[in-house]
Amino acid sequence: MLTPKGVFEFRAFFSQKINISSRSNYSASMGKCDVRRMIESEAPEEPLTDQAISEALKTTGIQIARRTVTKYRTQMLIPPSNHRRKYASTMLK
């Protein structure tokens, strides 16, 4: 597609589909939203690892690999779990 910003492939305008067992219309952007929601609701002193997020999504029927969770987290500029950890001792001061 020719746009004022240049030439782009049509697939650049659509989100990829993720293979899941229970839902038929689940896209990569929905996966990113689920990853962000899980990270925002995590305990500050016990942040979820990418593997834990992947396994939690797997229990709901959404198959996202750990490295895909890492890719989504990086794209959303969210730091890894060891950088998100807030220690209880620093929270008391």
mmCIF file with all atom_site columns, C-alpha atoms in Angstrom:
data_model
loop_
_atom_site.group_PDB
_atom_site.id
_atom_site.type_symbol
_atom_site.label_atom_id
_atom_site.label_alt_id
_atom_site.label_comp_id
_atom_site.label_asym_id
_atom_site.label_entity_id
_atom_site.label_seq_id
_atom_site.pdbx_PDB_ins_code
_atom_site.Cartn_x
_atom_site.Cartn_y
_atom_site.Cartn_z
_atom_site.occupancy
_atom_site.B_iso_or_equiv
_atom_site.pdbx_formal_charge
_atom_site.auth_seq_id
_atom_site.auth_comp_id
_atom_site.auth_asym_id
_atom_site.auth_atom_id
_atom_site.pdbx_PDB_model_num
ATOM 1  C CA . MET A 1 1  ? 0.000   0.000   0.000  1.00 0.00 ? 1  MET A CA 1
ATOM 2  C CA . LEU A 1 2  ? 1.356   3.387   -0.948 1.00 0.00 ? 2  LEU A CA 1
ATOM 3  C CA . THR A 1 3  ? 0.879   5.940   1.832  1.00 0.00 ? 3  THR A CA 1
ATOM 4  C CA . PRO A 1 4  ? 2.187   9.483   2.396  1.00 0.00 ? 4  PRO A CA 1
ATOM 5  C CA . LYS A 1 5  ? 4.715   7.922   4.816  1.00 0.00 ? 5  LYS A CA 1
ATOM 6  C CA . GLY A 1 6  ? 5.959   5.346   2.280  1.00 0.00 ? 6  GLY A CA 1
ATOM 7  C CA . VAL A 1 7  ? 5.154   1.866   1.006  1.00 0.00 ? 7  VAL A CA 1
ATOM 8  C CA . PHE A 1 8  ? 3.956   -0.719  3.520  1.00 0.00 ? 8  PHE A CA 1
ATOM 9  C CA . GLU A 1 9  ? 2.878   -4.341  3.233  1.00 0.00 ? 9  GLU A CA 1
ATOM 10 C CA . PHE A 1 10 ? -0.810  -4.922  3.937  1.00 0.00 ? 10 PHE A CA 1
ATOM 11 C CA . ARG A 1 11 ? 0.021   -7.298  6.775  1.00 0.00 ? 11 ARG A CA 1
ATOM 12 C CA . ALA A 1 12 ? 1.610   -4.381  8.673  1.00 0.00 ? 12 ALA A CA 1
ATOM 13 C CA . PHE A 1 13 ? -1.904  -3.012  9.244  1.00 0.00 ? 13 PHE A CA 1
ATOM 14 C CA . PHE A 1 14 ? -3.323  -6.167  10.830 1.00 0.00 ? 14 PHE A CA 1
ATOM 15 C CA . SER A 1 15 ? -2.599  -7.945  14.073 1.00 0.00 ? 15 SER A CA 1
ATOM 16 C CA . GLN A 1 16 ? -1.468  -11.565 13.992 1.00 0.00 ? 16 GLN A CA 1
ATOM 17 C CA . LYS A 1 17 ? -3.730  -14.353 15.231 1.00 0.00 ? 17 LYS A CA 1
ATOM 18 C CA . ILE A 1 18 ? -2.693  -16.426 18.252 1.00 0.00 ? 18 ILE A CA 1
ATOM 19 C CA . ASN A 1 19 ? -3.603  -20.123 18.441 1.00 0.00 ? 19 ASN A CA 1
ATOM 20 C CA . ILE A 1 20 ? -5.921  -20.756 21.362 1.00 0.00 ? 20 ILE A CA 1
ATOM 21 C CA . SER A 1 21 ? -8.242  -23.530 22.353 1.00 0.00 ? 21 SER A CA 1
ATOM 22 C CA . SER A 1 22 ? -11.302 -21.716 23.712 1.00 0.00 ? 22 SER A CA 1
ATOM 23 C CA . ARG A 1 23 ? -11.629 -18.471 21.725 1.00 0.00 ? 23 ARG A CA 1
ATOM 24 C CA . SER A 1 24 ? -11.686 -18.176 17.955 1.00 0.00 ? 24 SER A CA 1
ATOM 25 C CA . ASN A 1 25 ? -10.809 -14.465 17.647 1.00 0.00 ? 25 ASN A CA 1
ATOM 26 C CA . TYR A 1 26 ? -7.735  -13.766 19.754 1.00 0.00 ? 26 TYR A CA 1
ATOM 27 C CA . SER A 1 27 ? -5.089  -11.468 18.295 1.00 0.00 ? 27 SER A CA 1
ATOM 28 C CA . ALA A 1 28 ? -1.559  -10.523 19.267 1.00 0.00 ? 28 ALA A CA 1
ATOM 29 C CA . SER A 1 29 ? -2.806  -7.112  20.440 1.00 0.00 ? 29 SER A CA 1
ATOM 30 C CA . MET A 1 30 ? -5.216  -8.861  22.807 1.00 0.00 ? 30 MET A CA 1
ATOM 31 C CA . GLY A 1 31 ? -2.276  -10.928 24.063 1.00 0.00 ? 31 GLY A CA 1
ATOM 32 C CA . LYS A 1 32 ? -0.331  -7.744  24.752 1.00 0.00 ? 32 LYS A CA 1
ATOM 33 C CA . CYS A 1 33 ? -3.304  -6.349  26.688 1.00 0.00 ? 33 CYS A CA 1
ATOM 34 C CA . ASP A 1 34 ? -3.486  -9.520  28.792 1.00 0.00 ? 34 ASP A CA 1
ATOM 35 C CA . VAL A 1 35 ? 0.267   -9.397  29.514 1.00 0.00 ? 35 VAL A CA 1
ATOM 36 C CA . ARG A 1 36 ? 0.046   -5.713  30.511 1.00 0.00 ? 36 ARG A CA 1
ATOM 37 C CA . ARG A 1 37 ? -3.010  -6.391  32.713 1.00 0.00 ? 37 ARG A CA 1
ATOM 38 C CA . MET A 1 38 ? -1.197  -9.206  34.527 1.00 0.00 ? 38 MET A CA 1
ATOM 39 C CA . ILE A 1 39 ? 1.900   -7.073  35.100 1.00 0.00 ? 39 ILE A CA 1
ATOM 40 C CA . GLU A 1 40 ? -0.151  -4.114  36.361 1.00 0.00 ? 40 GLU A CA 1
ATOM 41 C CA . SER A 1 41 ? -1.974  -6.338  38.864 1.00 0.00 ? 41 SER A CA 1
ATOM 42 C CA . GLU A 1 42 ? 1.116   -8.140  40.199 1.00 0.00 ? 42 GLU A CA 1
ATOM 43 C CA . ALA A 1 43 ? 2.432   -7.667  43.733 1.00 0.00 ? 43 ALA A CA 1
ATOM 44 C CA . PRO A 1 44 ? 5.330   -5.137  43.694 1.00 0.00 ? 44 PRO A CA 1
ATOM 45 C CA . GLU A 1 45 ? 7.491   -7.313  45.939 1.00 0.00 ? 45 GLU A CA 1
ATOM 46 C CA . GLU A 1 46 ? 6.786   -10.498 43.890 1.00 0.00 ? 46 GLU A CA 1
ATOM 47 C CA . PRO A 1 47 ? 6.659   -9.528  40.187 1.00 0.00 ? 47 PRO A CA 1
ATOM 48 C CA . LEU A 1 48 ? 5.685   -12.197 37.686 1.00 0.00 ? 48 LEU A CA 1
ATOM 49 C CA . THR A 1 49 ? 8.378   -13.639 35.444 1.00 0.00 ? 49 THR A CA 1
ATOM 50 C CA . ASP A 1 50 ? 7.748   -14.077 31.742 1.00 0.00 ? 50 ASP A CA 1
ATOM 51 C CA . GLN A 1 51 ? 7.503   -17.833 32.324 1.00 0.00 ? 51 GLN A CA 1
ATOM 52 C CA . ALA A 1 52 ? 4.893   -17.344 35.075 1.00 0.00 ? 52 ALA A CA 1
ATOM 53 C CA . ILE A 1 53 ? 2.838   -15.077 32.793 1.00 0.00 ? 53 ILE A CA 1
ATOM 54 C CA . SER A 1 54 ? 3.029   -17.644 29.997 1.00 0.00 ? 54 SER A CA 1
ATOM 55 C CA . GLU A 1 55 ? 1.917   -20.450 32.314 1.00 0.00 ? 55 GLU A CA 1
ATOM 56 C CA . ALA A 1 56 ? -0.928  -18.363 33.780 1.00 0.00 ? 56 ALA A CA 1
ATOM 57 C CA . LEU A 1 57 ? -2.233  -17.591 30.298 1.00 0.00 ? 57 LEU A CA 1
ATOM 58 C CA . LYS A 1 58 ? -1.905  -21.276 29.385 1.00 0.00 ? 58 LYS A CA 1
ATOM 59 C CA . THR A 1 59 ? -4.296  -22.203 32.214 1.00 0.00 ? 59 THR A CA 1
ATOM 60 C CA . THR A 1 60 ? -6.924  -19.961 30.582 1.00 0.00 ? 60 THR A CA 1
ATOM 61 C CA . GLY A 1 61 ? -6.431  -21.675 27.221 1.00 0.00 ? 61 GLY A CA 1
ATOM 62 C CA . ILE A 1 62 ? -4.172  -19.058 25.628 1.00 0.00 ? 62 ILE A CA 1
ATOM 63 C CA . GLN A 1 63 ? -0.938  -20.561 24.277 1.00 0.00 ? 63 GLN A CA 1
ATOM 64 C CA . ILE A 1 64 ? 1.745   -17.838 24.332 1.00 0.00 ? 64 ILE A CA 1
ATOM 65 C CA . ALA A 1 65 ? 5.379   -18.915 24.633 1.00 0.00 ? 65 ALA A CA 1
ATOM 66 C CA . ARG A 1 66 ? 7.678   -17.332 27.216 1.00 0.00 ? 66 ARG A CA 1
ATOM 67 C CA . ARG A 1 67 ? 9.794   -15.700 24.520 1.00 0.00 ? 67 ARG A CA 1
ATOM 68 C CA . THR A 1 68 ? 6.641   -14.201 22.986 1.00 0.00 ? 68 THR A CA 1
ATOM 69 C CA . VAL A 1 69 ? 5.703   -12.744 26.380 1.00 0.00 ? 69 VAL A CA 1
ATOM 70 C CA . THR A 1 70 ? 9.245   -11.310 26.524 1.00 0.00 ? 70 THR A CA 1
ATOM 71 C CA . LYS A 1 71 ? 8.802   -9.804  23.046 1.00 0.00 ? 71 LYS A CA 1
ATOM 72 C CA . TYR A 1 72 ? 5.463   -8.223  23.967 1.00 0.00 ? 72 TYR A CA 1
ATOM 73 C CA . ARG A 1 73 ? 6.834   -6.880  27.263 1.00 0.00 ? 73 ARG A CA 1
ATOM 74 C CA . THR A 1 74 ? 9.835   -5.369  25.479 1.00 0.00 ? 74 THR A CA 1
ATOM 75 C CA . GLN A 1 75 ? 7.626   -3.786  22.807 1.00 0.00 ? 75 GLN A CA 1
ATOM 76 C CA . MET A 1 76 ? 5.529   -2.181  25.554 1.00 0.00 ? 76 MET A CA 1
ATOM 77 C CA . LEU A 1 77 ? 8.721   -0.877  27.241 1.00 0.00 ? 77 LEU A CA 1
ATOM 78 C CA . ILE A 1 78 ? 8.052   -2.845  30.432 1.00 0.00 ? 78 ILE A CA 1
ATOM 79 C CA . PRO A 1 79 ? 11.236  -3.878  32.281 1.00 0.00 ? 79 PRO A CA 1
ATOM 80 C CA . PRO A 1 80 ? 11.935  -7.508  33.281 1.00 0.00 ? 80 PRO A CA 1
ATOM 81 C CA . SER A 1 81 ? 10.740  -8.850  36.636 1.00 0.00 ? 81 SER A CA 1
ATOM 82 C CA . ASN A 1 82 ? 14.056  -8.303  38.425 1.00 0.00 ? 82 ASN A CA 1
ATOM 83 C CA . HIS A 1 83 ? 13.867  -4.583  37.540 1.00 0.00 ? 83 HIS A CA 1
ATOM 84 C CA . ARG A 1 84 ? 10.198  -4.285  38.546 1.00 0.00 ? 84 ARG A CA 1
ATOM 85 C CA . ARG A 1 85 ? 10.753  -5.740  42.025 1.00 0.00 ? 85 ARG A CA 1
ATOM 86 C CA . LYS A 1 86 ? 10.171  -3.326  44.877 1.00 0.00 ? 86 LYS A CA 1
ATOM 87 C CA . TYR A 1 87 ? 11.607  -4.470  48.171 1.00 0.00 ? 87 TYR A CA 1
ATOM 88 C CA . ALA A 1 88 ? 9.574   -4.166  51.366 1.00 0.00 ? 88 ALA A CA 1
ATOM 89 C CA . SER A 1 89 ? 12.483  -2.529  53.189 1.00 0.00 ? 89 SER A CA 1
ATOM 90 C CA . THR A 1 90 ? 12.664  0.355   50.689 1.00 0.00 ? 90 THR A CA 1
ATOM 91 C CA . MET A 1 91 ? 8.897   0.771   50.820 1.00 0.00 ? 91 MET A CA 1
ATOM 92 C CA . LEU A 1 92 ? 8.996   1.431   54.586 1.00 0.00 ? 92 LEU A CA 1
ATOM 93 C CA . LYS A 1 93 ? 11.395  4.364   54.323 1.00 0.00 ? 93 LYS A CA 1
#
